[in-house]
Tab-separated table of C-alpha atoms and ligand atoms in Angstrom:
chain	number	residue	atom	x	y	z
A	185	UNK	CA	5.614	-4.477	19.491
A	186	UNK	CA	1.968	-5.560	17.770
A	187	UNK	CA	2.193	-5.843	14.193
A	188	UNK	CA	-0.250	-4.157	12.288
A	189	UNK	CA	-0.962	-6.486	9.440
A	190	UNK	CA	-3.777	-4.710	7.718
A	191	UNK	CA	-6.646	-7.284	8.583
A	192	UNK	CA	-10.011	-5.813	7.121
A	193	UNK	CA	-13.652	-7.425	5.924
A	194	UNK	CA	-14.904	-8.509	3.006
A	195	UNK	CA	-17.184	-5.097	3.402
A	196	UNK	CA	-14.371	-3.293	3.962
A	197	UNK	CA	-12.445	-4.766	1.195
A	198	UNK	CA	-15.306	-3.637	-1.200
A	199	UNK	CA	-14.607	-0.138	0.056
A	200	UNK	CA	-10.899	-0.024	-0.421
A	201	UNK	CA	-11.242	-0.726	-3.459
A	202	UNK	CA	-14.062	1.812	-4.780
A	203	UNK	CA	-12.861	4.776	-2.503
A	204	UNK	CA	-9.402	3.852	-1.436
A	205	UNK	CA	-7.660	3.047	-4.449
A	206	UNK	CA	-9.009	5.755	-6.838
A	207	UNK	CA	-8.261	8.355	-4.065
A	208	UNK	CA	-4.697	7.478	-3.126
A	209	UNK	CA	-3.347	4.224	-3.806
A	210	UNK	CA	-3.799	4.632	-7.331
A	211	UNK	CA	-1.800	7.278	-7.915
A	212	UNK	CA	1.317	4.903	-6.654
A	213	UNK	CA	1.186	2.457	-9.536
A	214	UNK	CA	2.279	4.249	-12.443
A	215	UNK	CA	5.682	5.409	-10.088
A	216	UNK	CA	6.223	1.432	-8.708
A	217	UNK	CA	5.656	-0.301	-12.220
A	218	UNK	CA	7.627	2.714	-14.033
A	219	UNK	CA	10.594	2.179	-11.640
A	220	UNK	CA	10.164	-1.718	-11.979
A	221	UNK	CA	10.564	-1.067	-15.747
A	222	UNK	CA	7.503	-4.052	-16.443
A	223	UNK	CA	7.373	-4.011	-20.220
A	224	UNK	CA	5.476	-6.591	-22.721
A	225	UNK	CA	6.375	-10.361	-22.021
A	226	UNK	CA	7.343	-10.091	-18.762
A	227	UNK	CA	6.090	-12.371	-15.578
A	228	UNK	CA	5.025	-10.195	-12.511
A	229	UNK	CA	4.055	-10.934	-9.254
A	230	UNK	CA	2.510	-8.265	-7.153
A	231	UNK	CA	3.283	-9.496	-3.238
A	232	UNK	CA	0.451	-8.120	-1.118
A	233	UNK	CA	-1.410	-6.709	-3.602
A	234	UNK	CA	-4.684	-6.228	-1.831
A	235	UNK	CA	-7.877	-5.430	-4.335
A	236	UNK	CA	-5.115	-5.768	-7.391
A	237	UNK	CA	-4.985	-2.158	-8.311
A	238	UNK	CA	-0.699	-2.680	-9.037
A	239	UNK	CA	-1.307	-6.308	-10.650
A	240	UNK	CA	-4.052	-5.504	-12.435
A	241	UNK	CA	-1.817	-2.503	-14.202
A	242	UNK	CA	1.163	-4.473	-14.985
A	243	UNK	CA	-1.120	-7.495	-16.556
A	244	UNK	CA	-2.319	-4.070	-18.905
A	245	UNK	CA	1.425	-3.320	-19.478
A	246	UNK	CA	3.245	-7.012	-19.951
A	247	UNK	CA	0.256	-8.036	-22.299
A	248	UNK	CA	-0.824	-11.342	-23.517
A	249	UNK	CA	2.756	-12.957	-23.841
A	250	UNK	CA	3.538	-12.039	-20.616
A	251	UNK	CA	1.299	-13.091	-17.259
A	252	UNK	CA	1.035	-11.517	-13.738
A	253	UNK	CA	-0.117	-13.010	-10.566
A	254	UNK	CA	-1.458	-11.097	-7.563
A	255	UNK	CA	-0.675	-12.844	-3.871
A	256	UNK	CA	-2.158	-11.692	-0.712
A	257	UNK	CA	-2.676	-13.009	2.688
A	258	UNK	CA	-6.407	-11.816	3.013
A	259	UNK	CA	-9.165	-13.707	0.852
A	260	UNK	CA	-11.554	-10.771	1.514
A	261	UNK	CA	-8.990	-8.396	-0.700
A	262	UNK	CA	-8.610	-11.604	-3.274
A	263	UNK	CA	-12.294	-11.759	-3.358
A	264	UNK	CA	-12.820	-8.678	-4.357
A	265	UNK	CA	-10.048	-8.578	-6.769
A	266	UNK	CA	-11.456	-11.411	-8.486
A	267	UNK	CA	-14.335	-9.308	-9.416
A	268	UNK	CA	-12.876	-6.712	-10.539
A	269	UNK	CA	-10.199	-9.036	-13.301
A	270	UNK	CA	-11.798	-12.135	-13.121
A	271	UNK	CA	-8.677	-13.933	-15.564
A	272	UNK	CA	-5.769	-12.292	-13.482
A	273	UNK	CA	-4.292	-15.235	-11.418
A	274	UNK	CA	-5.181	-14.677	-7.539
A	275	UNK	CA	-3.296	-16.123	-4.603
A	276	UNK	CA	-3.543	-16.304	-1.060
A	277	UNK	CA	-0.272	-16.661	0.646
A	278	UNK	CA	1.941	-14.977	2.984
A	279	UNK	CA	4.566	-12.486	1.890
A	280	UNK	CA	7.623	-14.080	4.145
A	281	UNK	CA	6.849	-17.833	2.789
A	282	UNK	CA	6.343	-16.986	-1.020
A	283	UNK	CA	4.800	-20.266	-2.871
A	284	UNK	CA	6.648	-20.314	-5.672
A	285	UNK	CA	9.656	-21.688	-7.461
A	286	UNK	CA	13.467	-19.461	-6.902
A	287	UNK	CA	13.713	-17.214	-10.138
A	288	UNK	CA	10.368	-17.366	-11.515
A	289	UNK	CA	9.759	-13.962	-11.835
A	290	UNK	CA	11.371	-11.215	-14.241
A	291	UNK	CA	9.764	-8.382	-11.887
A	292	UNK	CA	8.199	-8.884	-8.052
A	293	UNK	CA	6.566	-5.291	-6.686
A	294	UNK	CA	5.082	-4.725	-3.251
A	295	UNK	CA	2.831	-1.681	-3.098
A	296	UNK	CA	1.969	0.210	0.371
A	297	UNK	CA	2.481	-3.038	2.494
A	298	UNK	CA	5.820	-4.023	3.506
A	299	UNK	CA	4.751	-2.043	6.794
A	300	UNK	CA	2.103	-4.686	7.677
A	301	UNK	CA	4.797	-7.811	7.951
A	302	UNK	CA	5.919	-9.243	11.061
A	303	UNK	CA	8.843	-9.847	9.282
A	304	UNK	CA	9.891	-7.652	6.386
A	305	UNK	CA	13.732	-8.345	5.838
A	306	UNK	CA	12.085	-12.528	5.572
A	307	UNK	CA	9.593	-10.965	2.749
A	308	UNK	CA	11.840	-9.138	1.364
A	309	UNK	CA	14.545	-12.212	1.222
A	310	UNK	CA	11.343	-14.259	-0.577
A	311	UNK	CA	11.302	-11.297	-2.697
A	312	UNK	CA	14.725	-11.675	-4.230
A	313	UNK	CA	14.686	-15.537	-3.906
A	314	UNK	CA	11.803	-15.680	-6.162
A	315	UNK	CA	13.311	-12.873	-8.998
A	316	UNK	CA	15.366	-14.308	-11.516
A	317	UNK	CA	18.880	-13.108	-11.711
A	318	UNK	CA	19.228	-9.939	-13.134
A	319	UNK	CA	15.466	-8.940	-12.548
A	320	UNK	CA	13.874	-6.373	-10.334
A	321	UNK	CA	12.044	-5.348	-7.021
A	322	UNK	CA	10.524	-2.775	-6.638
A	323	UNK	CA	9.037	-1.844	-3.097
A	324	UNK	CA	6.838	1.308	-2.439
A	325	UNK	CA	6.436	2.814	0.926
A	326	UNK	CA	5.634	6.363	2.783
A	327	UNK	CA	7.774	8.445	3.790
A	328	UNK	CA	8.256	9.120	7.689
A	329	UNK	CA	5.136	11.479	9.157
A	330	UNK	CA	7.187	14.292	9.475
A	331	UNK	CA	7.442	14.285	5.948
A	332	UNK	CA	3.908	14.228	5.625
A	333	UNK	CA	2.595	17.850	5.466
A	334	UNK	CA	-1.091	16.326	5.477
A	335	UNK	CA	-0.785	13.493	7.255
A	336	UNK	CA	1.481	14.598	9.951
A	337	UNK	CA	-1.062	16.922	11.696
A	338	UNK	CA	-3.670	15.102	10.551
A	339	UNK	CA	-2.615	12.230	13.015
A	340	UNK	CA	-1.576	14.085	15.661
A	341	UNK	CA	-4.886	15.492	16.008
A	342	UNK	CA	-6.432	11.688	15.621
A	343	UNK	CA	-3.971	10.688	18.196
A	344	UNK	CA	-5.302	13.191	21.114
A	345	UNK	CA	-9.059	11.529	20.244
A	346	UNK	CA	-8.320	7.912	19.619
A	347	UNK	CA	-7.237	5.117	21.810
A	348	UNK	CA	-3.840	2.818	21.163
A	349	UNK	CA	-5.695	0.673	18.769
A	350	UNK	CA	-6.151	3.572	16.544
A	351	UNK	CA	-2.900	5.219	16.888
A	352	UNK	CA	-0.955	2.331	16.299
A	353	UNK	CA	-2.935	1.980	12.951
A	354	UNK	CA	-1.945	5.041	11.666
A	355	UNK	CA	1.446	5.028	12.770
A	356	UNK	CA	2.282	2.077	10.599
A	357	UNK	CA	2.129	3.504	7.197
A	358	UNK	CA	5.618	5.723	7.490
A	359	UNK	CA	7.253	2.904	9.766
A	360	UNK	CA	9.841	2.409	6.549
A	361	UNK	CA	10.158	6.151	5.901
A	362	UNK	CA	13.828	6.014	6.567
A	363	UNK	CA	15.386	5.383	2.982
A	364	UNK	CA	18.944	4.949	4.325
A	365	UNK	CA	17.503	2.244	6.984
A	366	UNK	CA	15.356	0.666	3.791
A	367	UNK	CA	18.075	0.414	1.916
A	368	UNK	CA	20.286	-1.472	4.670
A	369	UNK	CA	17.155	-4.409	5.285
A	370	UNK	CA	17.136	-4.938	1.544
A	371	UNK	CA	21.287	-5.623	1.683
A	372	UNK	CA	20.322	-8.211	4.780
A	373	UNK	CA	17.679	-9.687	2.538
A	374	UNK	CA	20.008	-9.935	-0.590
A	375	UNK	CA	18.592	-7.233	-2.481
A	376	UNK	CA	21.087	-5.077	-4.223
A	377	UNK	CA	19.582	-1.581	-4.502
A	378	UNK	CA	19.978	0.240	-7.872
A	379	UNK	CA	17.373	3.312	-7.221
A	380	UNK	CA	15.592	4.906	-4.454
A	381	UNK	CA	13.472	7.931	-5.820
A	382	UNK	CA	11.078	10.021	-3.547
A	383	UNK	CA	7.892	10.883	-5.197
A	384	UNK	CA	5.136	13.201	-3.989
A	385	UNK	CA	1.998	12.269	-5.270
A	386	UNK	CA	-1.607	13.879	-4.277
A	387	UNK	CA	-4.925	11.964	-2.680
A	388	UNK	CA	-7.897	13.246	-3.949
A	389	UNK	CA	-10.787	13.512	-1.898
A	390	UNK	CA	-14.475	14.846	-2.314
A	391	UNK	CA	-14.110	16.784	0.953
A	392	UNK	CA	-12.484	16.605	4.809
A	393	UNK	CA	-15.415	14.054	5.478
A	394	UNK	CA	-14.899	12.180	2.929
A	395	UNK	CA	-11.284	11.717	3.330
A	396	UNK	CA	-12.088	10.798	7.358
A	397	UNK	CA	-14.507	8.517	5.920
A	398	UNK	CA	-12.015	6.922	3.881
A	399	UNK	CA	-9.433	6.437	6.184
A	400	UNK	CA	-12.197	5.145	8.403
A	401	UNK	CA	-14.708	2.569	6.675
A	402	UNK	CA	-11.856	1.146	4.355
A	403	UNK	CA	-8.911	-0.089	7.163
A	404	UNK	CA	-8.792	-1.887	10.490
A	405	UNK	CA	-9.481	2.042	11.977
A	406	UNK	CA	-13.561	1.131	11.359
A	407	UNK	CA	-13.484	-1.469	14.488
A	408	UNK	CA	-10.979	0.725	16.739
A	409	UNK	CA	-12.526	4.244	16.933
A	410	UNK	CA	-16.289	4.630	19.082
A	411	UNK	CA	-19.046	6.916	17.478
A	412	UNK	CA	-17.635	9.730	19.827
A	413	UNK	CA	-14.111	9.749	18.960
A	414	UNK	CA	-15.653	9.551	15.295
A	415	UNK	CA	-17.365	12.923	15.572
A	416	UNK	CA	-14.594	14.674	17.492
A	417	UNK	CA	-11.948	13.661	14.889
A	418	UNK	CA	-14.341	14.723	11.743
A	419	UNK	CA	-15.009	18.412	13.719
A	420	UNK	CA	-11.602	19.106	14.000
A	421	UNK	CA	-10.202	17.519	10.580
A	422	UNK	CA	-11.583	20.432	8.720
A	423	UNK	CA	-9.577	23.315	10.177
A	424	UNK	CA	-6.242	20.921	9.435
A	425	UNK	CA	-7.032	19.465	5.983
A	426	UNK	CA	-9.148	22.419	4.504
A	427	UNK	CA	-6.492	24.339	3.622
A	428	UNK	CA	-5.745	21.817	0.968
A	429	UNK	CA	-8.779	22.223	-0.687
A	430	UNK	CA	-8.489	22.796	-4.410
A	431	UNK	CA	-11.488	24.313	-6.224
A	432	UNK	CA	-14.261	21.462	-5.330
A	433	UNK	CA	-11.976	18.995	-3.939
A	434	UNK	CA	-9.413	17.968	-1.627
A	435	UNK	CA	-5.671	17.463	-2.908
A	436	UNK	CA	-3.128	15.837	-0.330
A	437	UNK	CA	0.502	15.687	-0.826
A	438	UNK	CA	1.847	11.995	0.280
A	439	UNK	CA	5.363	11.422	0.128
A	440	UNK	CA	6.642	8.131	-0.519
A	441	UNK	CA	9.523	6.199	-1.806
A	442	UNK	CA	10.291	3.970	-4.436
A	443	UNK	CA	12.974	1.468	-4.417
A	444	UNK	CA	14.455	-0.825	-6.674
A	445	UNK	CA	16.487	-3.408	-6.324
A	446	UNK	CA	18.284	-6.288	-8.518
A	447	UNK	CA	18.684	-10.114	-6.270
A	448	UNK	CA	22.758	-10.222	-5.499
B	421	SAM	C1	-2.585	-1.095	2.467
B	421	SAM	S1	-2.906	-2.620	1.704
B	421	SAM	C2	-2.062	-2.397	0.141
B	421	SAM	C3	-2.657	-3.282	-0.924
B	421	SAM	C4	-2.182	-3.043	-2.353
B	421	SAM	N1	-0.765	-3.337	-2.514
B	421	SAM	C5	-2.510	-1.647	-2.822
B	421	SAM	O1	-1.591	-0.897	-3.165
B	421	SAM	O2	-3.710	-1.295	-2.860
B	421	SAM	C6	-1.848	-3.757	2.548
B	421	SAM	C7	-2.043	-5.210	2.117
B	421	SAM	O3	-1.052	-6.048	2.719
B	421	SAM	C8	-1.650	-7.317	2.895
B	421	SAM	N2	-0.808	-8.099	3.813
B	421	SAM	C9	-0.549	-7.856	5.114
B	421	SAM	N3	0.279	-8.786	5.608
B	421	SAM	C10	0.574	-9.649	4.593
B	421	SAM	C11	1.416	-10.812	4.471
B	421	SAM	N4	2.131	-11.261	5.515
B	421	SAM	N5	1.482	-11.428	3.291
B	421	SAM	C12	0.765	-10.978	2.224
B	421	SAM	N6	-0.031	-9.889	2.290
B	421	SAM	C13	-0.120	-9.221	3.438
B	421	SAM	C14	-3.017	-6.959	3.451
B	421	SAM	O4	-3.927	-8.047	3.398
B	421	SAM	C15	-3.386	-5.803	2.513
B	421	SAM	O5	-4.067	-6.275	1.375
């Protein structure tokens, strides 16, 4: 099996983060860094935290006595999160080789990316090596697509237009969906789990195009679907998303979970 591993351009980057992250991922923060329980004083690190919408949140909640470092693999998502929080503390490095000390952390989260590891039971492992005793991990992911009453159809639809490269793509968002299976990699890894709450929170999108557009310009998708496939997929988006339409925009149920977990 490829790995997606959520590879995308400095360009790209720059549109995650101004259409991406106010439309959906967002909405995932206040859930992760409620569940983590990050409160003032503490020391966070956010493991692939992409344009630094979770670390940039906790710095905001931990204060000035606490600190909060943001690690990614990509230096086109560090980049950009650089702009946005300049005196946050970026890093490039790789989720399943963590550089940092055992215990360091009171709180570790990973946001909407433990999907795009080779190897998530190693990151997770680095995840609980690096956590003090007695502090917390907290690791948000989708539920599985048939969950997704959006989403689901959505990608089906994609799926008849778009080649493998595509498909794959969007098939590895709700590749943890399975709670039960979740919570029996974080055992392997040495995580013991305390909570695992399902939330349902909405995207918000302009319109159908913009939401295509979204999924589109801001992901690997951009380089994987031709002009054609393009047009087909936004034609035939609007009789499947329109019906979540909510006075002049679009609201779309995601499901996800949120687990947390203490290092054994
Ligand atoms: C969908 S984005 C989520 C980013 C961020 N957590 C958020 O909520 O906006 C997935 C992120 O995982 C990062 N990533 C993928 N593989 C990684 C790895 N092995 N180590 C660290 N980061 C990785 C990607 O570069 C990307 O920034």
């Amino acid at each position: 099996m490829v790995t997606e591993t959520f590879r995308i351009t400095r360009e790209q980057a720059e549109l995650y983060e101004e259409r991406f992250v106010p439309a959906l991922f967002r909405n995932w923060v206040d859930p992760v860094l409620d569940g983590a329980g990050v409160r003032t004083g503490q020391r966070v690190l956010d493991v692939a935290c992409g344009t630094g919408v979770v670390a940039r949140n906790a710095a905001d909640r931990v204060g000035g006595t606490g600190s909060v470092i943001g690690l990614d693999v990509n230096p086109a998502m560090l980049e950009v999160a650089r702009n946005v929080r300049p005196e946050l503390d970026w890093r490039t490095g790789d989720a399943a080789d963590l550089p940092f000390d055992d215990d360091d952390f009171d709180v570790v989260t990973c946001q909407a990316a433990l999907m795009f590891f080779p190897d998530p039971t190693a990151a997770l492992r680095e995840m609980a090596r690096v956590t003090r005793p007695g502090g917390v991990v907290a690791v948000q992911v989708f539920s599985a697509l048939p969950k997704q009453p959006a989403y689901g159809p959505w990608i089906a639809m994609v799926a008849e237009h778009a080649g493998p490269g595509a498909t794959q793509m969007l098939g590895t968002y709700w590749v943890h969906g399975d709670a039960d299976a979740l919570r029996a990699r974080c055992a392997d890894a040495g995580l013991r789990v305390t909570a695992v709450q399902e939330h349902i929170r909405p995207a918000y999108f302009a319109s159908v195009e913009a939401m295509v557009l979204t999924e589109v310009n801001s992901t690997p998708l951009a380089d994987r679907l031709k002009p054609s496939e393009l047009q087909r997929i936004l034609a035939e988006s609007a009789p499947i998303l329109g019906h979540f339409r909510t006075g002049d925009h679009l609201e779309i149920p995601l499901a996800g979970h949120v687990l947390v977990a203490t290092p054994t």
